[in-house]
Every structure is written in structure tokens, then in C-alpha cells.
Tab-separated table of C-alpha atoms in Angstrom:
chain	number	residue	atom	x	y	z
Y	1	UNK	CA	-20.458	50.987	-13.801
Y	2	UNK	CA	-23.493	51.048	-11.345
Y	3	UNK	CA	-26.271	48.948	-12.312
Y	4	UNK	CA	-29.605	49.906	-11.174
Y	5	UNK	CA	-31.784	46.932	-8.927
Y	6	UNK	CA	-34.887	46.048	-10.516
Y	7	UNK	CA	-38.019	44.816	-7.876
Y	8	UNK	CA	-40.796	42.900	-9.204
Y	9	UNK	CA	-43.655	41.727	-7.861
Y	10	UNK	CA	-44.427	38.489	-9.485
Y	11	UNK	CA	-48.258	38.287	-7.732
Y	12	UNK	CA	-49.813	41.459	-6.015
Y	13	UNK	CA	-51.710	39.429	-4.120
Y	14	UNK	CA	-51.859	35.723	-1.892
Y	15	UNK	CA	-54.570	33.686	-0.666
Y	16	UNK	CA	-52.984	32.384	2.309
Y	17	UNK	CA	-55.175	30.446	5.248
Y	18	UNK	CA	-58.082	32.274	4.422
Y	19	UNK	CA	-56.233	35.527	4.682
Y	20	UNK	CA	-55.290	37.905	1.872
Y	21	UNK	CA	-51.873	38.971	2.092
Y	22	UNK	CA	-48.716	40.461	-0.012
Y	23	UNK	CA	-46.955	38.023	-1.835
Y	24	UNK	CA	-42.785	38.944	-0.997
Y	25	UNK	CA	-41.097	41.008	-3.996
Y	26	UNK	CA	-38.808	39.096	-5.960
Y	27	UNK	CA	-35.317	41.226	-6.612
Y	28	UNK	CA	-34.162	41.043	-10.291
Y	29	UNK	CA	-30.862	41.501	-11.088
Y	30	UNK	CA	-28.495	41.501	-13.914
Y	31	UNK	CA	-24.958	39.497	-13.751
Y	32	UNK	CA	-21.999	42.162	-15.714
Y	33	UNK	CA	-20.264	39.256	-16.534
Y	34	UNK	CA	-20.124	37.615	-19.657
Y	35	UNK	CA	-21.847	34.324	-20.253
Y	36	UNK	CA	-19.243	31.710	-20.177
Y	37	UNK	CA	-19.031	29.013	-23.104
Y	38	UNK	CA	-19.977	25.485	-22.435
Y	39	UNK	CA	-16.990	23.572	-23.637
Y	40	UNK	CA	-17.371	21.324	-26.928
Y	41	UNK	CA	-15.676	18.439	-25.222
Y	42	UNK	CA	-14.638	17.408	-21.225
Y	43	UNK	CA	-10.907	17.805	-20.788
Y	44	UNK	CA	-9.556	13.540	-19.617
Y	45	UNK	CA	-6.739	12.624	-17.488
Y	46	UNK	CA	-4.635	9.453	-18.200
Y	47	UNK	CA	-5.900	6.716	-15.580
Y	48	UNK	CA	-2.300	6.592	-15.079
Y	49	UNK	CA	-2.234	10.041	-13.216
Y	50	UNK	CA	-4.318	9.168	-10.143
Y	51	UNK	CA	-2.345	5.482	-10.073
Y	52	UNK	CA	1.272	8.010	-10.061
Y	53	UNK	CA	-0.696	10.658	-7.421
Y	54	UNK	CA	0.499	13.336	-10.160
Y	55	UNK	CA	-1.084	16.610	-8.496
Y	56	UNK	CA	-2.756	18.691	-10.765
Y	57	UNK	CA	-3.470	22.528	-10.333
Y	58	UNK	CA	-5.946	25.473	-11.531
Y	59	UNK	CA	-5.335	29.085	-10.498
Y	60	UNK	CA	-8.755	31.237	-11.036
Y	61	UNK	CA	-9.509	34.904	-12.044
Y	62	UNK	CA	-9.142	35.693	-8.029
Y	63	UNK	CA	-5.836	33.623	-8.170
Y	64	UNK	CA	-6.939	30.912	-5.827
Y	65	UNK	CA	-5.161	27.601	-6.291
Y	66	UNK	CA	-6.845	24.342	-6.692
Y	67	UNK	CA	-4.965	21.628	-6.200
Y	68	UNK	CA	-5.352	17.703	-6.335
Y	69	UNK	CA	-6.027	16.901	-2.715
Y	70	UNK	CA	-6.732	12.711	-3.608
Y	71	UNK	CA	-7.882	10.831	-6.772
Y	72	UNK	CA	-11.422	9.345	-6.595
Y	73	UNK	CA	-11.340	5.431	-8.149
Y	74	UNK	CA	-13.593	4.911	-11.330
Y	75	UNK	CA	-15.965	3.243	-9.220
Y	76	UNK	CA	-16.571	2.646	-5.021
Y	77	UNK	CA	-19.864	0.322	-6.017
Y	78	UNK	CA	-20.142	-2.721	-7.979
Y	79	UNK	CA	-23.192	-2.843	-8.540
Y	80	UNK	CA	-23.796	-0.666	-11.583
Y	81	UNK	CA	-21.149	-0.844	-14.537
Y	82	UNK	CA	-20.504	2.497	-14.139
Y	83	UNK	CA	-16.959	4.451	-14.691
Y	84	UNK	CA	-16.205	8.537	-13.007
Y	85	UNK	CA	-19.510	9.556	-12.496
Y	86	UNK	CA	-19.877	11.425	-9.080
Y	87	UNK	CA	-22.303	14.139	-8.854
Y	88	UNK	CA	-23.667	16.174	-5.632
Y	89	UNK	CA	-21.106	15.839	-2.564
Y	90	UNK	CA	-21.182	17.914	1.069
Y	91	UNK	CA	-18.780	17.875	3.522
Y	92	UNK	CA	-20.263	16.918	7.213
Y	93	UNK	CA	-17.464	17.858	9.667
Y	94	UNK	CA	-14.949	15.255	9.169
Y	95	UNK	CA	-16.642	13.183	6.571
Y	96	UNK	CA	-16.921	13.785	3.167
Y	97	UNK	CA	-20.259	12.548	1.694
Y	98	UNK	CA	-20.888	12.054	-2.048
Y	99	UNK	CA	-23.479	10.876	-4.347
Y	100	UNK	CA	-22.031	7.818	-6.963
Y	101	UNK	CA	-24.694	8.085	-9.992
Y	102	UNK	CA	-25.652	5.177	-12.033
Y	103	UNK	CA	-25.656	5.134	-15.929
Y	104	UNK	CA	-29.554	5.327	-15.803
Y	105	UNK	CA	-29.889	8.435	-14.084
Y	106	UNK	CA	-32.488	7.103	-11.463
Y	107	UNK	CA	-30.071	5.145	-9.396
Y	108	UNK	CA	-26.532	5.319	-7.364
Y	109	UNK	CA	-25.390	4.845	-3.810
Y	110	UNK	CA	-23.561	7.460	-1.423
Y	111	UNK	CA	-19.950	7.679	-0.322
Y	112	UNK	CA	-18.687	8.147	2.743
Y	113	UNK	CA	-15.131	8.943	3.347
Y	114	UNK	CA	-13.330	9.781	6.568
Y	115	UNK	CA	-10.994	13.084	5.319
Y	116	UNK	CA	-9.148	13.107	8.986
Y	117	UNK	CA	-8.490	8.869	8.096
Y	118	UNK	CA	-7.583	9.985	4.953
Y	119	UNK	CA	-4.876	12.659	6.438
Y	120	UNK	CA	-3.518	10.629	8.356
Y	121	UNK	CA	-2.716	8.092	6.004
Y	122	UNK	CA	-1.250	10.837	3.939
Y	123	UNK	CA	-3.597	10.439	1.194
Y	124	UNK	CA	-3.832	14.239	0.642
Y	125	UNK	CA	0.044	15.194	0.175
Y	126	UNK	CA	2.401	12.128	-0.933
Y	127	UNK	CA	-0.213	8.846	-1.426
Y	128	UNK	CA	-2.938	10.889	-3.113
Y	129	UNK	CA	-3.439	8.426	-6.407
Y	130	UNK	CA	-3.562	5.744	-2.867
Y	131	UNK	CA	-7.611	5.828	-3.191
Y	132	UNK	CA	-8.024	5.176	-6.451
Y	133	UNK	CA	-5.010	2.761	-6.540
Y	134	UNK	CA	-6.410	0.895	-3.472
Y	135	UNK	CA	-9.724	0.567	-5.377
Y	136	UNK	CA	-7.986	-0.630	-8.805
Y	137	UNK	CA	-6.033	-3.305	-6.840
Y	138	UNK	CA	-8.728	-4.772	-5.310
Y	139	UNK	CA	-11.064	-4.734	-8.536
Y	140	UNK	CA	-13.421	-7.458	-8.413
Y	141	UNK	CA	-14.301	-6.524	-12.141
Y	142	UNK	CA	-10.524	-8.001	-12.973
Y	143	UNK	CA	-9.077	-10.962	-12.847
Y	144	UNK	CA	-5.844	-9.724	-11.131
Y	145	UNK	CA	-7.709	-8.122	-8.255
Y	146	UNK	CA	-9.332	-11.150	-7.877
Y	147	UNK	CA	-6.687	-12.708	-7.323
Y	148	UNK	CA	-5.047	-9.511	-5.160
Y	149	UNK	CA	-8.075	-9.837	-3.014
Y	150	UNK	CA	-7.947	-13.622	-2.474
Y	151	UNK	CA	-3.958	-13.368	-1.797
Y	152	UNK	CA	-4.948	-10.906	0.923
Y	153	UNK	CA	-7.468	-13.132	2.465
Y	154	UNK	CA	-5.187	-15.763	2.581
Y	155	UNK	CA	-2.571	-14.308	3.558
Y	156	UNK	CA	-4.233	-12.843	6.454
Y	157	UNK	CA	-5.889	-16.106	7.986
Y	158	UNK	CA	-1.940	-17.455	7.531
Y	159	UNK	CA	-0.943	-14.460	9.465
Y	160	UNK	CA	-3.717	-15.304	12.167
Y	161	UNK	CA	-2.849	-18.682	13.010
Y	162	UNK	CA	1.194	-17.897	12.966
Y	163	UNK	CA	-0.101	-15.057	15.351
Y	164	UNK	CA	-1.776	-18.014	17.548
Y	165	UNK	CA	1.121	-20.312	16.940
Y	166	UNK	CA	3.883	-18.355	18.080
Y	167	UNK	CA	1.144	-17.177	21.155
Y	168	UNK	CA	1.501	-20.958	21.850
Y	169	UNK	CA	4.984	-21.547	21.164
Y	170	UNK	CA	5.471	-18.624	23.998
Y	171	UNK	CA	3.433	-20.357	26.000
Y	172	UNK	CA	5.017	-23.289	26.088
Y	173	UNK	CA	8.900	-21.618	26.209
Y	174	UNK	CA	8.007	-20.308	29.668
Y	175	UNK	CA	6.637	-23.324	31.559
Y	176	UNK	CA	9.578	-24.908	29.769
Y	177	UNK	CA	11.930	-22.446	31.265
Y	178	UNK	CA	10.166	-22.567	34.417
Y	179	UNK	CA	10.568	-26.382	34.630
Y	180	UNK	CA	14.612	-26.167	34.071
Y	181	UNK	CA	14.690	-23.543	36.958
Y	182	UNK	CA	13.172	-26.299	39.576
Y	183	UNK	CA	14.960	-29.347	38.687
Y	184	UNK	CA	18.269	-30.312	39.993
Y	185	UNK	CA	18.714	-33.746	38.163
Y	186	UNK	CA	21.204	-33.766	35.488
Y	187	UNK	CA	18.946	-35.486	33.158
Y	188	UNK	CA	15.752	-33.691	33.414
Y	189	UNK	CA	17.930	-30.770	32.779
Y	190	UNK	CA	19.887	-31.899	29.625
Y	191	UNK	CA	16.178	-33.036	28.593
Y	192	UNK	CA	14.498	-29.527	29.326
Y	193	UNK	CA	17.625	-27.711	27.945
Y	194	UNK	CA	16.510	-29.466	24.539
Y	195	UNK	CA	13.153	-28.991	24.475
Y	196	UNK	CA	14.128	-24.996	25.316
Y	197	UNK	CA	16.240	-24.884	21.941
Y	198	UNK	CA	13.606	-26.916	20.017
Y	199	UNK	CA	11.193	-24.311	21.054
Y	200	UNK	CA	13.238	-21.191	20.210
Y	201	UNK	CA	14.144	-22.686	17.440
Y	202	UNK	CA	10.315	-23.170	16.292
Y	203	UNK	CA	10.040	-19.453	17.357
Y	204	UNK	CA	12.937	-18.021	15.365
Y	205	UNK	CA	10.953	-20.015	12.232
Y	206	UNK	CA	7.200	-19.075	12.984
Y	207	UNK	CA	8.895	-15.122	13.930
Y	208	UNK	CA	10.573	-15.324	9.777
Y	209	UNK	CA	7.547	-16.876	8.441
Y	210	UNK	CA	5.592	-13.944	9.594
Y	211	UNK	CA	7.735	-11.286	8.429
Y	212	UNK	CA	8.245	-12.595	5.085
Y	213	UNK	CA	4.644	-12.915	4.704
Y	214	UNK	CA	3.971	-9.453	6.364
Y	215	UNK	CA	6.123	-8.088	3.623
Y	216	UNK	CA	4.520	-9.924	1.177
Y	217	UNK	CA	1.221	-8.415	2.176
Y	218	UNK	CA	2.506	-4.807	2.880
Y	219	UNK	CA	0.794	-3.356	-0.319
Y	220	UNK	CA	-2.350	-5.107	-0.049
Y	221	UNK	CA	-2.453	-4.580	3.766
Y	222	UNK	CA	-1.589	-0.283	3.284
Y	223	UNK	CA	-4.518	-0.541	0.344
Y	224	UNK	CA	-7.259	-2.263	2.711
Y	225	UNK	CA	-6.240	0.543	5.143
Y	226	UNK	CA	-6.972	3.176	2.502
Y	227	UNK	CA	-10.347	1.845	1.414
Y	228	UNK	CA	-11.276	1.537	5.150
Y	229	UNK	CA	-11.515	5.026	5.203
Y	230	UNK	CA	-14.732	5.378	2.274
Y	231	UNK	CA	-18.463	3.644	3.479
Y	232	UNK	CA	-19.727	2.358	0.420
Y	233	UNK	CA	-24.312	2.801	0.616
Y	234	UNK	CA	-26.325	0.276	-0.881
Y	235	UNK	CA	-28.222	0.928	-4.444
Y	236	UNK	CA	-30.910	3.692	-3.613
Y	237	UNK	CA	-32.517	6.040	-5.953
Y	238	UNK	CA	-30.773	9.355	-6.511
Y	239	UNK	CA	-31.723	10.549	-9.944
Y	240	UNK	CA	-28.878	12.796	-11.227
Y	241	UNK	CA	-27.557	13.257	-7.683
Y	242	UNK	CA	-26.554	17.102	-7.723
Y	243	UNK	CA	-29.368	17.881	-5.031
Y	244	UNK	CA	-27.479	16.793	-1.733
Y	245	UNK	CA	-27.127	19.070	1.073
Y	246	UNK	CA	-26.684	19.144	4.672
Y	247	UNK	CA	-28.556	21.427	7.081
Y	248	UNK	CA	-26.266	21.822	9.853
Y	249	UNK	CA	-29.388	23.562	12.240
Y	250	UNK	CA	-31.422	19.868	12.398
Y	251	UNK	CA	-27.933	17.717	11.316
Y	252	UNK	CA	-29.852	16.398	8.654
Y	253	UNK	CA	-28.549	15.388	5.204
Y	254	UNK	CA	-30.897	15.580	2.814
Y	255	UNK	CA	-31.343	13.747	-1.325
Y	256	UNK	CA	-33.469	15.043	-3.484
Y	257	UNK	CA	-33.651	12.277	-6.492
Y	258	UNK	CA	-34.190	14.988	-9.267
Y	259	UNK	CA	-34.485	13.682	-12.739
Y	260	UNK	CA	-35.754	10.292	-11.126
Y	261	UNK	CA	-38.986	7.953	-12.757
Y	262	UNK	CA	-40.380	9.161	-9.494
Y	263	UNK	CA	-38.515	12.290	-7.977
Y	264	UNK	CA	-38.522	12.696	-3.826
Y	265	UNK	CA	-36.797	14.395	-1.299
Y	266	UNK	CA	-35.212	11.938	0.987
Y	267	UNK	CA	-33.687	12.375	4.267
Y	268	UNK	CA	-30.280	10.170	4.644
Y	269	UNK	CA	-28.910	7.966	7.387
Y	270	UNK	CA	-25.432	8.951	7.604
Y	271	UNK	CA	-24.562	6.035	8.899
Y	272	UNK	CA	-26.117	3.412	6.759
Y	273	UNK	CA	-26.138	5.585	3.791
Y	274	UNK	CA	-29.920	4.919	3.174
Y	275	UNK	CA	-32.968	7.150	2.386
Y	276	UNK	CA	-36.272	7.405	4.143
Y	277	UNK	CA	-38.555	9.512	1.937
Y	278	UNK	CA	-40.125	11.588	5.167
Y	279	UNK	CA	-40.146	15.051	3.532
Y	280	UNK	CA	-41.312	17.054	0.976
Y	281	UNK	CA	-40.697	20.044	-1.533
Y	282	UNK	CA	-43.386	22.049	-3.089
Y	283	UNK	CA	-42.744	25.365	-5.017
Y	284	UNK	CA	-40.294	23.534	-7.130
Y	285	UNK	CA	-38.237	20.771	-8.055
Y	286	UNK	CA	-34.702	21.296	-6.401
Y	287	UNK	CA	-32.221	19.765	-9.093
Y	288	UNK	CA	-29.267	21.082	-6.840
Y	289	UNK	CA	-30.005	21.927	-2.889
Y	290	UNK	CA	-28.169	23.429	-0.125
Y	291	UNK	CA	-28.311	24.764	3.346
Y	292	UNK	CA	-27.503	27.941	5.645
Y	293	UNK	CA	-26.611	27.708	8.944
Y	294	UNK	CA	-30.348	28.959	10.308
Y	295	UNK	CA	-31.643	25.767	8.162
Y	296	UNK	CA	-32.947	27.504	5.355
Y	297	UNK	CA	-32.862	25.733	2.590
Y	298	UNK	CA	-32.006	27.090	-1.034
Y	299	UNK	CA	-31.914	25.804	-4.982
Y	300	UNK	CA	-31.376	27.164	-8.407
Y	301	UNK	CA	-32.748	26.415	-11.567
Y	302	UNK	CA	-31.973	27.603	-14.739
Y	303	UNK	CA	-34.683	28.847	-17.572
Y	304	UNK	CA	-32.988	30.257	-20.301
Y	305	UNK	CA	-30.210	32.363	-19.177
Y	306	UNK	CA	-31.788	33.515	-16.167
Y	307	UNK	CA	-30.959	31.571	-13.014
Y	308	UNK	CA	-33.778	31.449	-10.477
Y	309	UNK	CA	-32.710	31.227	-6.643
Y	310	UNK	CA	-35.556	29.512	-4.532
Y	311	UNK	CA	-35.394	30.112	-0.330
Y	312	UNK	CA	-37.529	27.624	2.126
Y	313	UNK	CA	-38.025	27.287	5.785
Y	314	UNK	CA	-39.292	24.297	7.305
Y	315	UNK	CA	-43.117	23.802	7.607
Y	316	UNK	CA	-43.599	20.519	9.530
Y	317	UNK	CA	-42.307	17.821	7.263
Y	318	UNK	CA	-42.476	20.409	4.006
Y	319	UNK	CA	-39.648	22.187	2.486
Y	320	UNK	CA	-41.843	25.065	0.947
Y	321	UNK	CA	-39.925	26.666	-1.701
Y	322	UNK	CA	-40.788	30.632	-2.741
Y	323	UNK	CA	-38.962	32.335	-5.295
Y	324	UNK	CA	-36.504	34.793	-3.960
Y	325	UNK	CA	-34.290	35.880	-6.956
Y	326	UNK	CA	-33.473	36.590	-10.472
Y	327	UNK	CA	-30.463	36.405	-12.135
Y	328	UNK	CA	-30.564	37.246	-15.602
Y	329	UNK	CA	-27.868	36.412	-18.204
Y	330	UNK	CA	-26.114	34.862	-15.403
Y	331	UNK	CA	-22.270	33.785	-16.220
Y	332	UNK	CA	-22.375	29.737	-15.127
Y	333	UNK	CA	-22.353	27.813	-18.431
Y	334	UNK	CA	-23.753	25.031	-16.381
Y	335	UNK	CA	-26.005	24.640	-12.906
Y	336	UNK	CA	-23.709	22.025	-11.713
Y	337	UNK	CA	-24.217	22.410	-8.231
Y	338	UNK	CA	-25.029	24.805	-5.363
Y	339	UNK	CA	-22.961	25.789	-2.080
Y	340	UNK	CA	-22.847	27.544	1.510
Y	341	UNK	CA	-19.919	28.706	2.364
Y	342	UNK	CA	-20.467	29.486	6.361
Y	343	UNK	CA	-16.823	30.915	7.487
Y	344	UNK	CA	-17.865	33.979	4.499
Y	345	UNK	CA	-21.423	32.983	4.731
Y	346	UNK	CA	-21.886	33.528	1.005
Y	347	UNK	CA	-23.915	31.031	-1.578
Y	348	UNK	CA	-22.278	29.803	-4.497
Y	349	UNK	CA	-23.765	28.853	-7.751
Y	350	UNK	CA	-21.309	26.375	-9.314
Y	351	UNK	CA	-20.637	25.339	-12.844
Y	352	UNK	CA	-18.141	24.288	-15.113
Y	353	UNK	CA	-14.799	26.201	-14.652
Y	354	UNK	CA	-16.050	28.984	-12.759
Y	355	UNK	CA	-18.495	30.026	-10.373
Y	356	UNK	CA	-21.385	33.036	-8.970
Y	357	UNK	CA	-21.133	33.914	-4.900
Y	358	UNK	CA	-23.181	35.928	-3.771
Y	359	UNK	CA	-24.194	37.194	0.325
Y	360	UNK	CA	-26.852	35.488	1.871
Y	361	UNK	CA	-27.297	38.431	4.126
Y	362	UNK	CA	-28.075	40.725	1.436
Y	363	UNK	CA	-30.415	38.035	-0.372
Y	364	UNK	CA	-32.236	38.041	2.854
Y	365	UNK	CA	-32.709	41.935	3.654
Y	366	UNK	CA	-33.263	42.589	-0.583
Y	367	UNK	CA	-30.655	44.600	-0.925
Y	368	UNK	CA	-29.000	42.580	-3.210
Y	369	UNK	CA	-26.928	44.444	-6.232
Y	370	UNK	CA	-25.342	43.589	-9.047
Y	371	UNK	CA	-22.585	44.873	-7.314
Y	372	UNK	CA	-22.613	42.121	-4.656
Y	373	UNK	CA	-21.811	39.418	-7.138
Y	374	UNK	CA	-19.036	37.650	-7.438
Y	375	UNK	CA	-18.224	36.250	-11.087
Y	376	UNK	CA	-14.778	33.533	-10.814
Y	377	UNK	CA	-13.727	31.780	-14.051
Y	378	UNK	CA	-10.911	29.096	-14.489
Y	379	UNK	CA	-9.245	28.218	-17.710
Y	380	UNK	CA	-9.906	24.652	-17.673
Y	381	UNK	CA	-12.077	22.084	-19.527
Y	382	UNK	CA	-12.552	19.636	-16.657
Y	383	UNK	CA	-16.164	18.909	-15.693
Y	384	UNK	CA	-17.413	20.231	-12.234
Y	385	UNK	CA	-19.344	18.687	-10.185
Y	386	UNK	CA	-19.873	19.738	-6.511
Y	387	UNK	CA	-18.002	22.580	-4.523
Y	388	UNK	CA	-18.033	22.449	-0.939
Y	389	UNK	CA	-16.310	24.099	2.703
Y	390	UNK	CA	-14.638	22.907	5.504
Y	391	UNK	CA	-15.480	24.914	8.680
Y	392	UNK	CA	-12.643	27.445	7.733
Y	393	UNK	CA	-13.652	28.453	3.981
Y	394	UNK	CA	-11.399	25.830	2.120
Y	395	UNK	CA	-13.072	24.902	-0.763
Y	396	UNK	CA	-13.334	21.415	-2.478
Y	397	UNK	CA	-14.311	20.573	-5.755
Y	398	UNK	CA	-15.103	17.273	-7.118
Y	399	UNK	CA	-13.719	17.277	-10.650
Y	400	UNK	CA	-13.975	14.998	-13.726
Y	401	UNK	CA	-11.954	13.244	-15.795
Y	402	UNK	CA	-10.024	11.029	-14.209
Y	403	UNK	CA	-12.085	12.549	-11.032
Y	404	UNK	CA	-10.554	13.932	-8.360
Y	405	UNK	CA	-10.867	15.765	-5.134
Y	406	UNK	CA	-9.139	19.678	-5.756
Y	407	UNK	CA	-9.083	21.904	-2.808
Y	408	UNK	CA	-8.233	25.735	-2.190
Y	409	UNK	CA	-4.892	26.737	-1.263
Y	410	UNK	CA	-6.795	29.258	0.784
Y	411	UNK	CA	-10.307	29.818	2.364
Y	412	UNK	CA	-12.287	30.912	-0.837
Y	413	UNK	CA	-12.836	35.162	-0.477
């Protein structure tokens, strides 16, 4: 059934620079859809699931497949004795960057993690509990990976000076060998010919220390490999943590610390993981934040059952927010997070099991319809977080309990 679009002008009229001009008309639409129901309890997975790598799937009302792509461990920071909590998350070309949040909702650190490393090392198709695993073994929290991660250091420093030993021991073989070439007495030969066998002989040993030790080490040595490829940040304020995007126009990654004792928008070191508060955001307070390609910067709140779509350009070091849209009863239970999706250059408007797309395109030029929406639903209880795209439309979601890392069996339509 065709819905009709309903304009409204919020303000006839803007003082702006000393110059009276038209506020923009905000479009007001209606979602078809039914409102979903927010679940009564969080669907959990056994711990046990990520430590097997059992892959889990959903299929949604589009038949798209989600399926485990690598378990997340219950925590990448110590610093906080926090368990699964992982909020906003973006992916930056290869790296996947997400935002660890602290029980007191004001502070949490950002993750890092290398997704080609983590291909590589298989940790997407046949090691994908290896992250969490990796994590678990090397607990500092528990007494065995205490002990784990002290057997590993120790281990390794053996394995260095057997490294420099047998380096030695070579060394020694050949002017050995090169001595037994030159002489011509009897004895000096008979004498070299010994000290030749002594020193294969310490070779042969040092050569089976090594690979018994090697073995030894083979599980802790494949699990330091596997952490290598997440940076852990240091302790910075996030607030909740949903409000991290990545404007790919000015490569800038961008916090907002909604929810915080003192809320700012930060820009972030991808590197280091830190925040320099340099910018800021007036119009409103962007809980969850994202980016198109022409660096225009969007976020969504909720009041009532009407979700409200803010757009914002740069102005210097401001991110000006203006109201652009309406939704009323829209579908989401939940405003757990919102996406760009360049390849289809659509906007998504997560939350849990199920989701609202929607063309930027037509949100620019107001010609937005009801029409234009796209309303996906999953039969699941496990707790969204964050939805994000590769550079060819494959989706991946950041799910809770035991969390995990799902993505699309195909670019998301």
C-alpha cells in the first residue's frame, strides 16, 4: 500500500549570521513495519563454544546468512573486571576497530585487530574459538595462565640461548673441520677427528633439545601469534561506546563518549588507540555516529517510538548536527548502533535482531518514502551491538553472549 510523505517544517524561520533565512524541511515518515519486541532476556552461549570454534548461524527475513566469522575473548584489557561487553566497532580497511566498555559506563579502551592477520592464521574458517582461546590461555586473572604465560617466557629465553648455542657450536664445527683439512700429522688428525665428533655430537643434543622444547611450546607459541594480531588501547573515557565511526573523506576515526560524567567527541589515534578531544558536536548528543563517504556525518536518537536521523558537515573543528528525518513507529526494538554501507551506499539503523536501511541519496534530495525502507528481522535473542562493511558490502556484526564476530554470507542488499 502507498503511504503518503509527510514535510514539516519544524521552524519557518533562522537567524543565521545576521541573515534571516529558511530553516531546511524535515521529511516525516512512517515505518509499515511492525515494532519489534525487546526480548525479556539475552540469549548466552556456553564459554565452551568459542574455546571448540563451534560456528553459529542466523538466516534473516531477506535470507542472508550470518555466520560466526571468530569468537571475541571475555576480555582484551585487564584493567577493568569486566566480562563480554563490546559496544561501537568500525571496520578501517584491514583493521577492525572496537570499543571494550567498562562496567561504569564512563570508561573502556579500543581494540584493534588485524582481520587480513587474522585470515591468515585461519582464525575465520577452522581456528575461529583461536582468539578467545589465545586470550583464556594467557589469563593473567588465573592462576593457570599465569603459569601458561611464565612457561612461555621461559621457554622462549631457553629457546634463545640454544638458538645462540648451536650458532656457536656451528661455529666452532667449521674451523674444526677446516683445521683437519690442513694438517697432515697423524696425531693432530686423530685429535681434530675427536673434537669433530664431540662437536656433532653436542649439535645432535642442542638440535633435540630444541625440538622437544619447540613442541612443548607449540600451543603457547600459535596463541601469542593469535593475540599479536588485536592492539589492546590504554583506559580512556568512552561512555557507552556505541558512537564510533570512521569518516573515510579526512581518515579520521572519531569517539563520541555518550553517556559519560562529562560527554565529548574525541578524535582517535589509530595507532596508539588514544583520544584527543579536538572537536565538537552541537545540535545534539550523538549516542551512536557514523560516516558517508563525502564526510558527512550522521546519528539517531530515539524519543518514543520515533527515531530521529541527524546529518552534519564539518564547520572548522564543529560537527554541527541539523535534524534531517523522522521516523515514526520505527521497527528497531533497540538503537544499538548506526552504519554506512558504501558498496550500496545505504545507512543502517541497527538493533537487536534486525535492522532499518535506508538510501542516503534519497535522504539527501528529500525524496525519501516509506517505500524506500528497508525493515530486516532475525529470529534470535542474541544482543547486537555494532554492524559494519568491508569495501564489498559484507556485513559484520558484533554479537553477545559469548560475543562473537558474525559476518554475511553475501554483500548485504
Amino acid at each position: 500500500m502507498r503511504r503518503q510523505l509527510l514535510i514539516m517544517m519544524s521552524s519557518p524561520l533562522i537567524l543565521s549570521m545576521g541573515v534571516l533565512t529558511a530553516q531546511a524541511a524535515t521529511l516525516t515518515i512512517t515505518n509499515p513495519a511492525p515494532k519489534q519486541a525487546i526480548p525479556t532476556s539475552y540469549g548466552q552461549n556456553p564459554k565452551t563454544d568459542a574455546y571448540q570454534g563451534i560456528q553459529h548461524q542466523l538466516v534473516d527475513s531477506q535470507q542472508t546468512t550470518y555466520q560466526t566469522s571468530f569468537y571475541l575473548p571475555s576480555y582484551f584489557s585487564t584493567a577493568d573486571p569486566h566480562r563480554n561487553i563490546y559496544q561501537g566497532g568500525v571496520i578501517v580497511g584491514q583493521s577492525l576497530y572496537l570499543v571494550e566498555s567498562y562496567h561504569d559506563d564512563n570508561t573502556g579502551n579500543l581494540v584493534k585487530l588485524n582481520l587480513a592477520a587474522a585470515k591468515k592464521l585461519k582464525l575465520m574458517t577452522s581456528q575461529r574459538g583461536a582468539l578467545a582461546s589465545a586470550y583464556r590461555y594467557f589469563d593473567s586473572k588465573t592462576t593457570s595462565g599465569q603459569q601458561h604465560l611464565t612457561t612461555y617466557q621461559t621457554g622462549q629465553a631457553k629457546l634463545a640461548k640454544l638458538k645462540k648455542q648451536l650458532k656457536t657450536n656451528q661455529t666452532t664445527l667449521k674451523k674444526q673441520t677446516t683445521q683437519l683439512k690442513k694438517t697432515h700429522k697423524k696425531a693432530t688428525k686423530q685429535r681434530l677427528t675427536k673434537l669433530v665428533a664431540k662437536t656433532k655430537a653436542a649439535k645432535k643434543n642442542l638440535t633435540a633439545q630444541r625440538h622437544t622444547l619447540t613442541k612443548q611450546l607449540k600451543t603457547a607459541v600459535f596463541y601469542k601469534k593469535v593475540q599479536a594480531i588485536s592492539t589492546v588501547g590504554p583506559t580512556i573515557q568512552t561512555g557507552h561506546g556505541q558512537a564510533l565511526g570512521y569518516d573515510t573523506k579526512h581518515k579520521r576515526l572519531f569517539l563520541y563518549s555518550s553517556h559519560a560524567t562529562n560527554p565529548q567527541l574525541q578524535a582517535v589515534n589509530k595507532t596508539k588507540l588514544t583520544t584527543k578531544t579536538t572537536y565538537h558536536a552541537t545540535g545534539t548528543k550523538p549516542s551512536v555516529l557514523t560516516f558517508d563517504t563525502s564526510g558527512n556525518a550522521y546519528c539517531g536518537i530515539f524519543k518514543g517510538n520515533n527515531y530521529y536521523i541527524y546529518q552534519s558537515s564539518y564547520q572548522g573543528k564543529t560537527l554541527k548536527f541539523a535534524l534531517k528525518l523522522i521516523i515514526k513507529n520505527q521497527m528497531t526494538d533497540q538503537n544499538q548502533g548506526l552504519s554506512y554501507n558504501a558498496h550500496n551506499q545505504r545507512l543502517y539503523l541497527l538493533g537487536d535482531a534486525g535492522w532499518t536501511s535506508l538510501p542516503i541519496k534519497a535522504l539527501k534530495q528529500k525524496t525519501l518514502t516509506a517505500a524506500d525502507l528497508q525493515n530486516v528481522t532475525i529470529k534470535t535473542t542474541k544482543e547486537f551491538e555494532n554492524l559494519t562493511f568491508d569495501s564489498q558490502g559484507y556485513g559484520y556484526l558484533t554479537t553477545l553472549y559469548s560475543p562473537e564476530l558474525m559476518k554475511t554470507t553475501r554483500p548485504l542488499p
